[in-house]
CSV table of C-alpha atoms in Angstrom, one decimal:
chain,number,residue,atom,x,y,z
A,649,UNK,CA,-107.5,-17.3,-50.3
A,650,UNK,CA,-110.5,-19.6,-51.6
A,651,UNK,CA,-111.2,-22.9,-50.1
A,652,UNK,CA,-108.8,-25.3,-51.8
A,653,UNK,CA,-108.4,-29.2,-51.6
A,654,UNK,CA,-105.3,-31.1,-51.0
A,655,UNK,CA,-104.3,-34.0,-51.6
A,656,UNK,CA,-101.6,-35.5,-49.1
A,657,UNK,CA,-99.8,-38.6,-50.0
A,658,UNK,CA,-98.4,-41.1,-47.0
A,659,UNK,CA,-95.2,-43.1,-48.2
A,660,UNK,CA,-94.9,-45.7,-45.0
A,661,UNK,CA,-92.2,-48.6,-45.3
A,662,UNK,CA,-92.7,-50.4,-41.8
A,663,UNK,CA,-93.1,-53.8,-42.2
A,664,UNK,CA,-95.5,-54.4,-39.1
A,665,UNK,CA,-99.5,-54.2,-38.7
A,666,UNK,CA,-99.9,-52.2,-37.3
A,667,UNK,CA,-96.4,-50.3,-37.3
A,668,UNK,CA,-94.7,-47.4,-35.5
A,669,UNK,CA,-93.8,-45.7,-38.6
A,670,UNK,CA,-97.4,-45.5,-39.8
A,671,UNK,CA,-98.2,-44.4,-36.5
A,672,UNK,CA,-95.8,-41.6,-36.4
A,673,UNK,CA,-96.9,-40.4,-40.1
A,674,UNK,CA,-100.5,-40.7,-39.5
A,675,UNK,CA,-100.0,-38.8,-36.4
A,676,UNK,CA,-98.3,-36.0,-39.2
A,677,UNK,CA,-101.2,-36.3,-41.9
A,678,UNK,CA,-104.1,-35.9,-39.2
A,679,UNK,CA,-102.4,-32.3,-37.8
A,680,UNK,CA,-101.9,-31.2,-41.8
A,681,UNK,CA,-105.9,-31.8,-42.6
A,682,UNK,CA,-106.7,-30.0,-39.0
A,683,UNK,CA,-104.8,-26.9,-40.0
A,684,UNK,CA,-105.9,-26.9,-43.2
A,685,UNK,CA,-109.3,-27.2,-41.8
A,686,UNK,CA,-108.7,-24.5,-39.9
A,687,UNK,CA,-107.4,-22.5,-42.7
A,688,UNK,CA,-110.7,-23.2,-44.7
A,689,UNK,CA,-109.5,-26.4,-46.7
A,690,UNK,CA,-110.0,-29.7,-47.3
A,691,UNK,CA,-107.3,-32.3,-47.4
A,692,UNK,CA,-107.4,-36.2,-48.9
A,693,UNK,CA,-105.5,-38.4,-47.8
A,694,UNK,CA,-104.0,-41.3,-50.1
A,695,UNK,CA,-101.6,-44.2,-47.8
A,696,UNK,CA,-98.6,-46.1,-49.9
A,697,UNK,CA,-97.7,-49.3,-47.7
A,698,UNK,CA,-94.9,-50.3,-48.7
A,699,UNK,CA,-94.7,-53.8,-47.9
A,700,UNK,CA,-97.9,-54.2,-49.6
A,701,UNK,CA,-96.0,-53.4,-53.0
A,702,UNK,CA,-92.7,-55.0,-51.8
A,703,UNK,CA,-92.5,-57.7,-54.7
A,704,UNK,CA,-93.5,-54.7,-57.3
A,705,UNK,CA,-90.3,-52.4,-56.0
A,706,UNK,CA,-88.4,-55.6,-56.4
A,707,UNK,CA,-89.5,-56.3,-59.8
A,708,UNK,CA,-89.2,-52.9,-61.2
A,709,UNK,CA,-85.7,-53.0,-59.6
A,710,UNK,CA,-84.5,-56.1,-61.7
A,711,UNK,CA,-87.0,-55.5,-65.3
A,712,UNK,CA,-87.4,-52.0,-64.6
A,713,UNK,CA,-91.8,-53.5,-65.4
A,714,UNK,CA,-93.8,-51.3,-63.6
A,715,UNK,CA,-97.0,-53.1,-62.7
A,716,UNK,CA,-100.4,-52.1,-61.9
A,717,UNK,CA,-100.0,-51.8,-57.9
A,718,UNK,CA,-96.9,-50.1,-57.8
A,719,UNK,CA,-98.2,-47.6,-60.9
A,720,UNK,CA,-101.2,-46.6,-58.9
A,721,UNK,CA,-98.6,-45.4,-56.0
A,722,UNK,CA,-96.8,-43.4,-58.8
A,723,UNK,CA,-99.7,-41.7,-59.8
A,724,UNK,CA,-101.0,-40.9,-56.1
A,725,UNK,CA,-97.2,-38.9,-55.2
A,726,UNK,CA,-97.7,-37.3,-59.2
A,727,UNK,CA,-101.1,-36.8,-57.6
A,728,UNK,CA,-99.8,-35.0,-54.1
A,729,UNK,CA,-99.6,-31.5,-53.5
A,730,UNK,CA,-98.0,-32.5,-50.4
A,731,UNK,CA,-95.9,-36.0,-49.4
A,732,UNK,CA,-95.4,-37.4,-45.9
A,733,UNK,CA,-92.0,-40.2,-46.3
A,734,UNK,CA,-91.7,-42.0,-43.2
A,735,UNK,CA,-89.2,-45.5,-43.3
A,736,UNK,CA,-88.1,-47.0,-39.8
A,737,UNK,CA,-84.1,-47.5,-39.6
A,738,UNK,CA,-82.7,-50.6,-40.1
A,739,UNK,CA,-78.6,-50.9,-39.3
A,740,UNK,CA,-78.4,-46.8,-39.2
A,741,UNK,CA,-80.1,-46.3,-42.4
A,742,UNK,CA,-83.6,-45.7,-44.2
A,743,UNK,CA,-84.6,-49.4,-44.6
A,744,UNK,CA,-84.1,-50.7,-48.2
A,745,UNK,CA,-87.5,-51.5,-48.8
A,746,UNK,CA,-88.3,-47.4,-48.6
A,747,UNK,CA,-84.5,-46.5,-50.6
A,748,UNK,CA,-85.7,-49.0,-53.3
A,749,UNK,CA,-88.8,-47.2,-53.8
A,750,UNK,CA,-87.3,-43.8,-53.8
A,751,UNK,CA,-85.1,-45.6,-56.5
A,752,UNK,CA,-87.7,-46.6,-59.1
A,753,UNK,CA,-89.6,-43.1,-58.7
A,754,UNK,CA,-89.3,-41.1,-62.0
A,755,UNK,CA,-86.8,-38.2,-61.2
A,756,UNK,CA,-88.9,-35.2,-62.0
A,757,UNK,CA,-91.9,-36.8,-60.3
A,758,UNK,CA,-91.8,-35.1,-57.1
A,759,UNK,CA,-89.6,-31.5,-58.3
A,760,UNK,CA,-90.9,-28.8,-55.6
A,761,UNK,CA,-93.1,-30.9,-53.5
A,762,UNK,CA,-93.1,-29.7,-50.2
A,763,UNK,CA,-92.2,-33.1,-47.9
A,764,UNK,CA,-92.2,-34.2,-44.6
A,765,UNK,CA,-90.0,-36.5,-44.1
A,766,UNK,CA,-89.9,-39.0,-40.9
A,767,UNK,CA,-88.0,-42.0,-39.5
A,768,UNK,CA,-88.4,-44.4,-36.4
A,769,UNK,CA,-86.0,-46.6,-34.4
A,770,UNK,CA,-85.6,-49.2,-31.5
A,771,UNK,CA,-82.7,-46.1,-30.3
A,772,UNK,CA,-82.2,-42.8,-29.6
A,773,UNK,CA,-78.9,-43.8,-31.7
A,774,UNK,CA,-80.6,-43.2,-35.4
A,775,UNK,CA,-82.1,-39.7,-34.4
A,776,UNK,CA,-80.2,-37.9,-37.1
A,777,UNK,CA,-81.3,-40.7,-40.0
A,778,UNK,CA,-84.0,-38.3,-41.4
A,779,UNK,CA,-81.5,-35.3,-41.8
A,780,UNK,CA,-78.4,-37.1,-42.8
A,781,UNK,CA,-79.9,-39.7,-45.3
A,782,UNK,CA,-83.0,-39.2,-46.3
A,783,UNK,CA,-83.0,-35.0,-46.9
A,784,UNK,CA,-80.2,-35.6,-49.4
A,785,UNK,CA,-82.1,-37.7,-50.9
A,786,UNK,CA,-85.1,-36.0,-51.8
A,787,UNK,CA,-82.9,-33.2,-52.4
A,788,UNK,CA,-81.8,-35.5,-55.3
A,789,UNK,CA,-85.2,-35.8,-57.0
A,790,UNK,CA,-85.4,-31.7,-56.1
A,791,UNK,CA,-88.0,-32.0,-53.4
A,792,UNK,CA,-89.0,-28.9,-50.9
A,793,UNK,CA,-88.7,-31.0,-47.9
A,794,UNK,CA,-90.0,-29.0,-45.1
A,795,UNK,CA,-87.6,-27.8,-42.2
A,796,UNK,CA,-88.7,-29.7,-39.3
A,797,UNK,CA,-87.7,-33.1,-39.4
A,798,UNK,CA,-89.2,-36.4,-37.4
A,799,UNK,CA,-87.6,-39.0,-35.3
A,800,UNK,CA,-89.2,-41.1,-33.0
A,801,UNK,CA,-87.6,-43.9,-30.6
A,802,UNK,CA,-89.8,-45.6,-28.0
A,803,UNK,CA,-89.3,-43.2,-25.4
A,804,UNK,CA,-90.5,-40.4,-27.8
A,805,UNK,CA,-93.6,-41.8,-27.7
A,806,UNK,CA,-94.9,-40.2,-24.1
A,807,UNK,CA,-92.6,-37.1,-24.9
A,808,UNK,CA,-94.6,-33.7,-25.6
A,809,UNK,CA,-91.4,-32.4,-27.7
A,810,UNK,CA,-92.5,-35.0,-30.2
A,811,UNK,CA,-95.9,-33.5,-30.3
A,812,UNK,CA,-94.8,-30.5,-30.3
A,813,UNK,CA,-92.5,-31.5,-33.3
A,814,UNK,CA,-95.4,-33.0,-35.3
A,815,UNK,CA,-97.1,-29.7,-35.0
A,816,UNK,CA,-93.9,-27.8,-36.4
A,817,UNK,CA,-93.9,-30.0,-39.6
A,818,UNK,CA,-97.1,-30.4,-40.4
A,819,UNK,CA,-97.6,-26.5,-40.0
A,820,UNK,CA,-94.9,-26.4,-42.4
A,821,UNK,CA,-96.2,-28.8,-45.0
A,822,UNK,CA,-99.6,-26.8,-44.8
A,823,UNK,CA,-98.7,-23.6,-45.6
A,824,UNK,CA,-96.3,-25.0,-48.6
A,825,UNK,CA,-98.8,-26.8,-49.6
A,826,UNK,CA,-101.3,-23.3,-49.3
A,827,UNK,CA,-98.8,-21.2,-51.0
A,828,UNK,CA,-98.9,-23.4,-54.3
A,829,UNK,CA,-95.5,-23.0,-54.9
A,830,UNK,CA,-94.6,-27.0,-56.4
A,831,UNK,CA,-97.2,-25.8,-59.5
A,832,UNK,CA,-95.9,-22.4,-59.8
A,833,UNK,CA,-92.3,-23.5,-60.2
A,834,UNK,CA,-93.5,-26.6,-62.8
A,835,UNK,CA,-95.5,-23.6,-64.6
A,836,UNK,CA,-92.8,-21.1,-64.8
A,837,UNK,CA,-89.4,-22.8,-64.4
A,838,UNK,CA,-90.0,-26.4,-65.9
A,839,UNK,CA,-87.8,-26.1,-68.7
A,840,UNK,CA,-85.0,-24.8,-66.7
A,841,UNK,CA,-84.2,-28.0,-65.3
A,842,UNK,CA,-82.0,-30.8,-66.7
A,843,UNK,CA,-83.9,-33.6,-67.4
A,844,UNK,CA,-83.2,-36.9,-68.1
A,845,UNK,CA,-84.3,-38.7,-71.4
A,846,UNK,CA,-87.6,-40.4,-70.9
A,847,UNK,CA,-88.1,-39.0,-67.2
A,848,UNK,CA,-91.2,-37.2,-66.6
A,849,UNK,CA,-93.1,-40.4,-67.5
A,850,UNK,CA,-91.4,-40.8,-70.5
A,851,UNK,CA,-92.5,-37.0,-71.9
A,852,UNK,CA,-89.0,-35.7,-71.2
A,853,UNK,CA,-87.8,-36.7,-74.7
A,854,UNK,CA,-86.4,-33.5,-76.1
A,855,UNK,CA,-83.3,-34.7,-76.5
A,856,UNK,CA,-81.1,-34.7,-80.1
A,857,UNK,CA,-79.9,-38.5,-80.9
A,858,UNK,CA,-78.9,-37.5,-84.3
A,859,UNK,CA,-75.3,-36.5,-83.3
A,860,UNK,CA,-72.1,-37.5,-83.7
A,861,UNK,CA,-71.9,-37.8,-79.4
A,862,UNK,CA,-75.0,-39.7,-79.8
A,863,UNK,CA,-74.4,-42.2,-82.3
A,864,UNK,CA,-71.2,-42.9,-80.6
A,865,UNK,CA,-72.6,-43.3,-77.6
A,866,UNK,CA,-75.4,-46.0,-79.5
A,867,UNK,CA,-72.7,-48.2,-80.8
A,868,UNK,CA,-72.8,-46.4,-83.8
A,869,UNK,CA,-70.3,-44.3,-85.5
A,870,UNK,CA,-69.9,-40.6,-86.3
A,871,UNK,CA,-71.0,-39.1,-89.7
């Protein structure tokens, strides 16, 4: 395989600087560019902080206005041939800051992107809030989330399973990312998903409003 370039964008919602959760998913995005370095490729790395765009989820949320900041994190996951999602867990769940986000994303944006996806916690309690919460939903927007999963409580930290665990994943994100299959199923399957009108960044518009369902549903009546 020819040397290739990557690009590998970091979705981090912890509130803190600096944070745990950006710790644990820059400790993911520095093993993915030294295997891919090892493989003969390059790999750039783009970082989404959250709270940084906080007010611009929120807005997009209530007047669905998508401003300059939070576009520019659009474009860097439309960008990605590879996504590391990392939230910490708030009350047993992905904090709302990071669901929010996941919210106003387009829902073809991310179709086949191979993800890593990776939560932190004050407990040992929460381990399971990456598989049980988040998977599903980035199985929603028809991600390729990678198997390994990432969970990391305090006493992780000093624990060579987590290491060992980082490893596994970013591995995993690597050779999806080598394989190329996110653009081979956009160039050869696209069409065979359902798409909602005006996703794909508003090109998805190939659907029929002159009928008699569609007028209806308009406030307007049947011919």
């Amino acid at each position: 395989m020819t040397n290739e370039t990557f690009r590998v964008a970091v979705v981090t919602a912890g509130t803190s600087d600096p944070s745990s959760t950006r710790l644990l998913a820059d400790r993911v995005a520095q093993r993915v560019e030294a295997i891919a370095a090892r493989h003969g490729h390059a790999v750039i790395t783009s970082v989404i902080e959250l709270r940084e765009i906080a007010t611009d989820v929120t807005t997009a949320l209530t007047s669905q206005l998508i401003t300059p900041r939070l576009q520019q994190a659009i474009d860097a996951l439309a960008a990605a041939d590879g996504v590391i999602a990392a939230t910490p867990v708030y009350k047993a769940a992905a904090s709302a800051l990071f669901t929010s986000f996941i919210h106003v994303l387009d829902n073809d944006l991310l179709i086949a992107k191979p993800v890593v996806l990776a939560a932190t916690a004050g407990t040992a309690r929460h381990a399971l809030v990456a598989d049980q919460e988040m998977r599903p939903l980035f199985a929603f927007l028809r991600a390729m989330t990678v198997p390994t999963s990432l969970f990391a409580a305090p006493e992780d930290w000093s624990d060579p399973a987590l290491a060992n665990r980082i490893d596994r994943a970013a591995v995993e994100l690597a050779l999806l990312m080598e394989s190329g299959f996110a653009s081979k199923v956009r160039d050869e399957s696209w069409d065979s998903y359902q798409h909602e009108f005006g996703s794909a960044g508003g090109t998805e518009v190939g659907i029929d409003l002159d009928t008699d369902l569609m007028r209806l549903a308009t406030g307007g009546s049947a011919a």
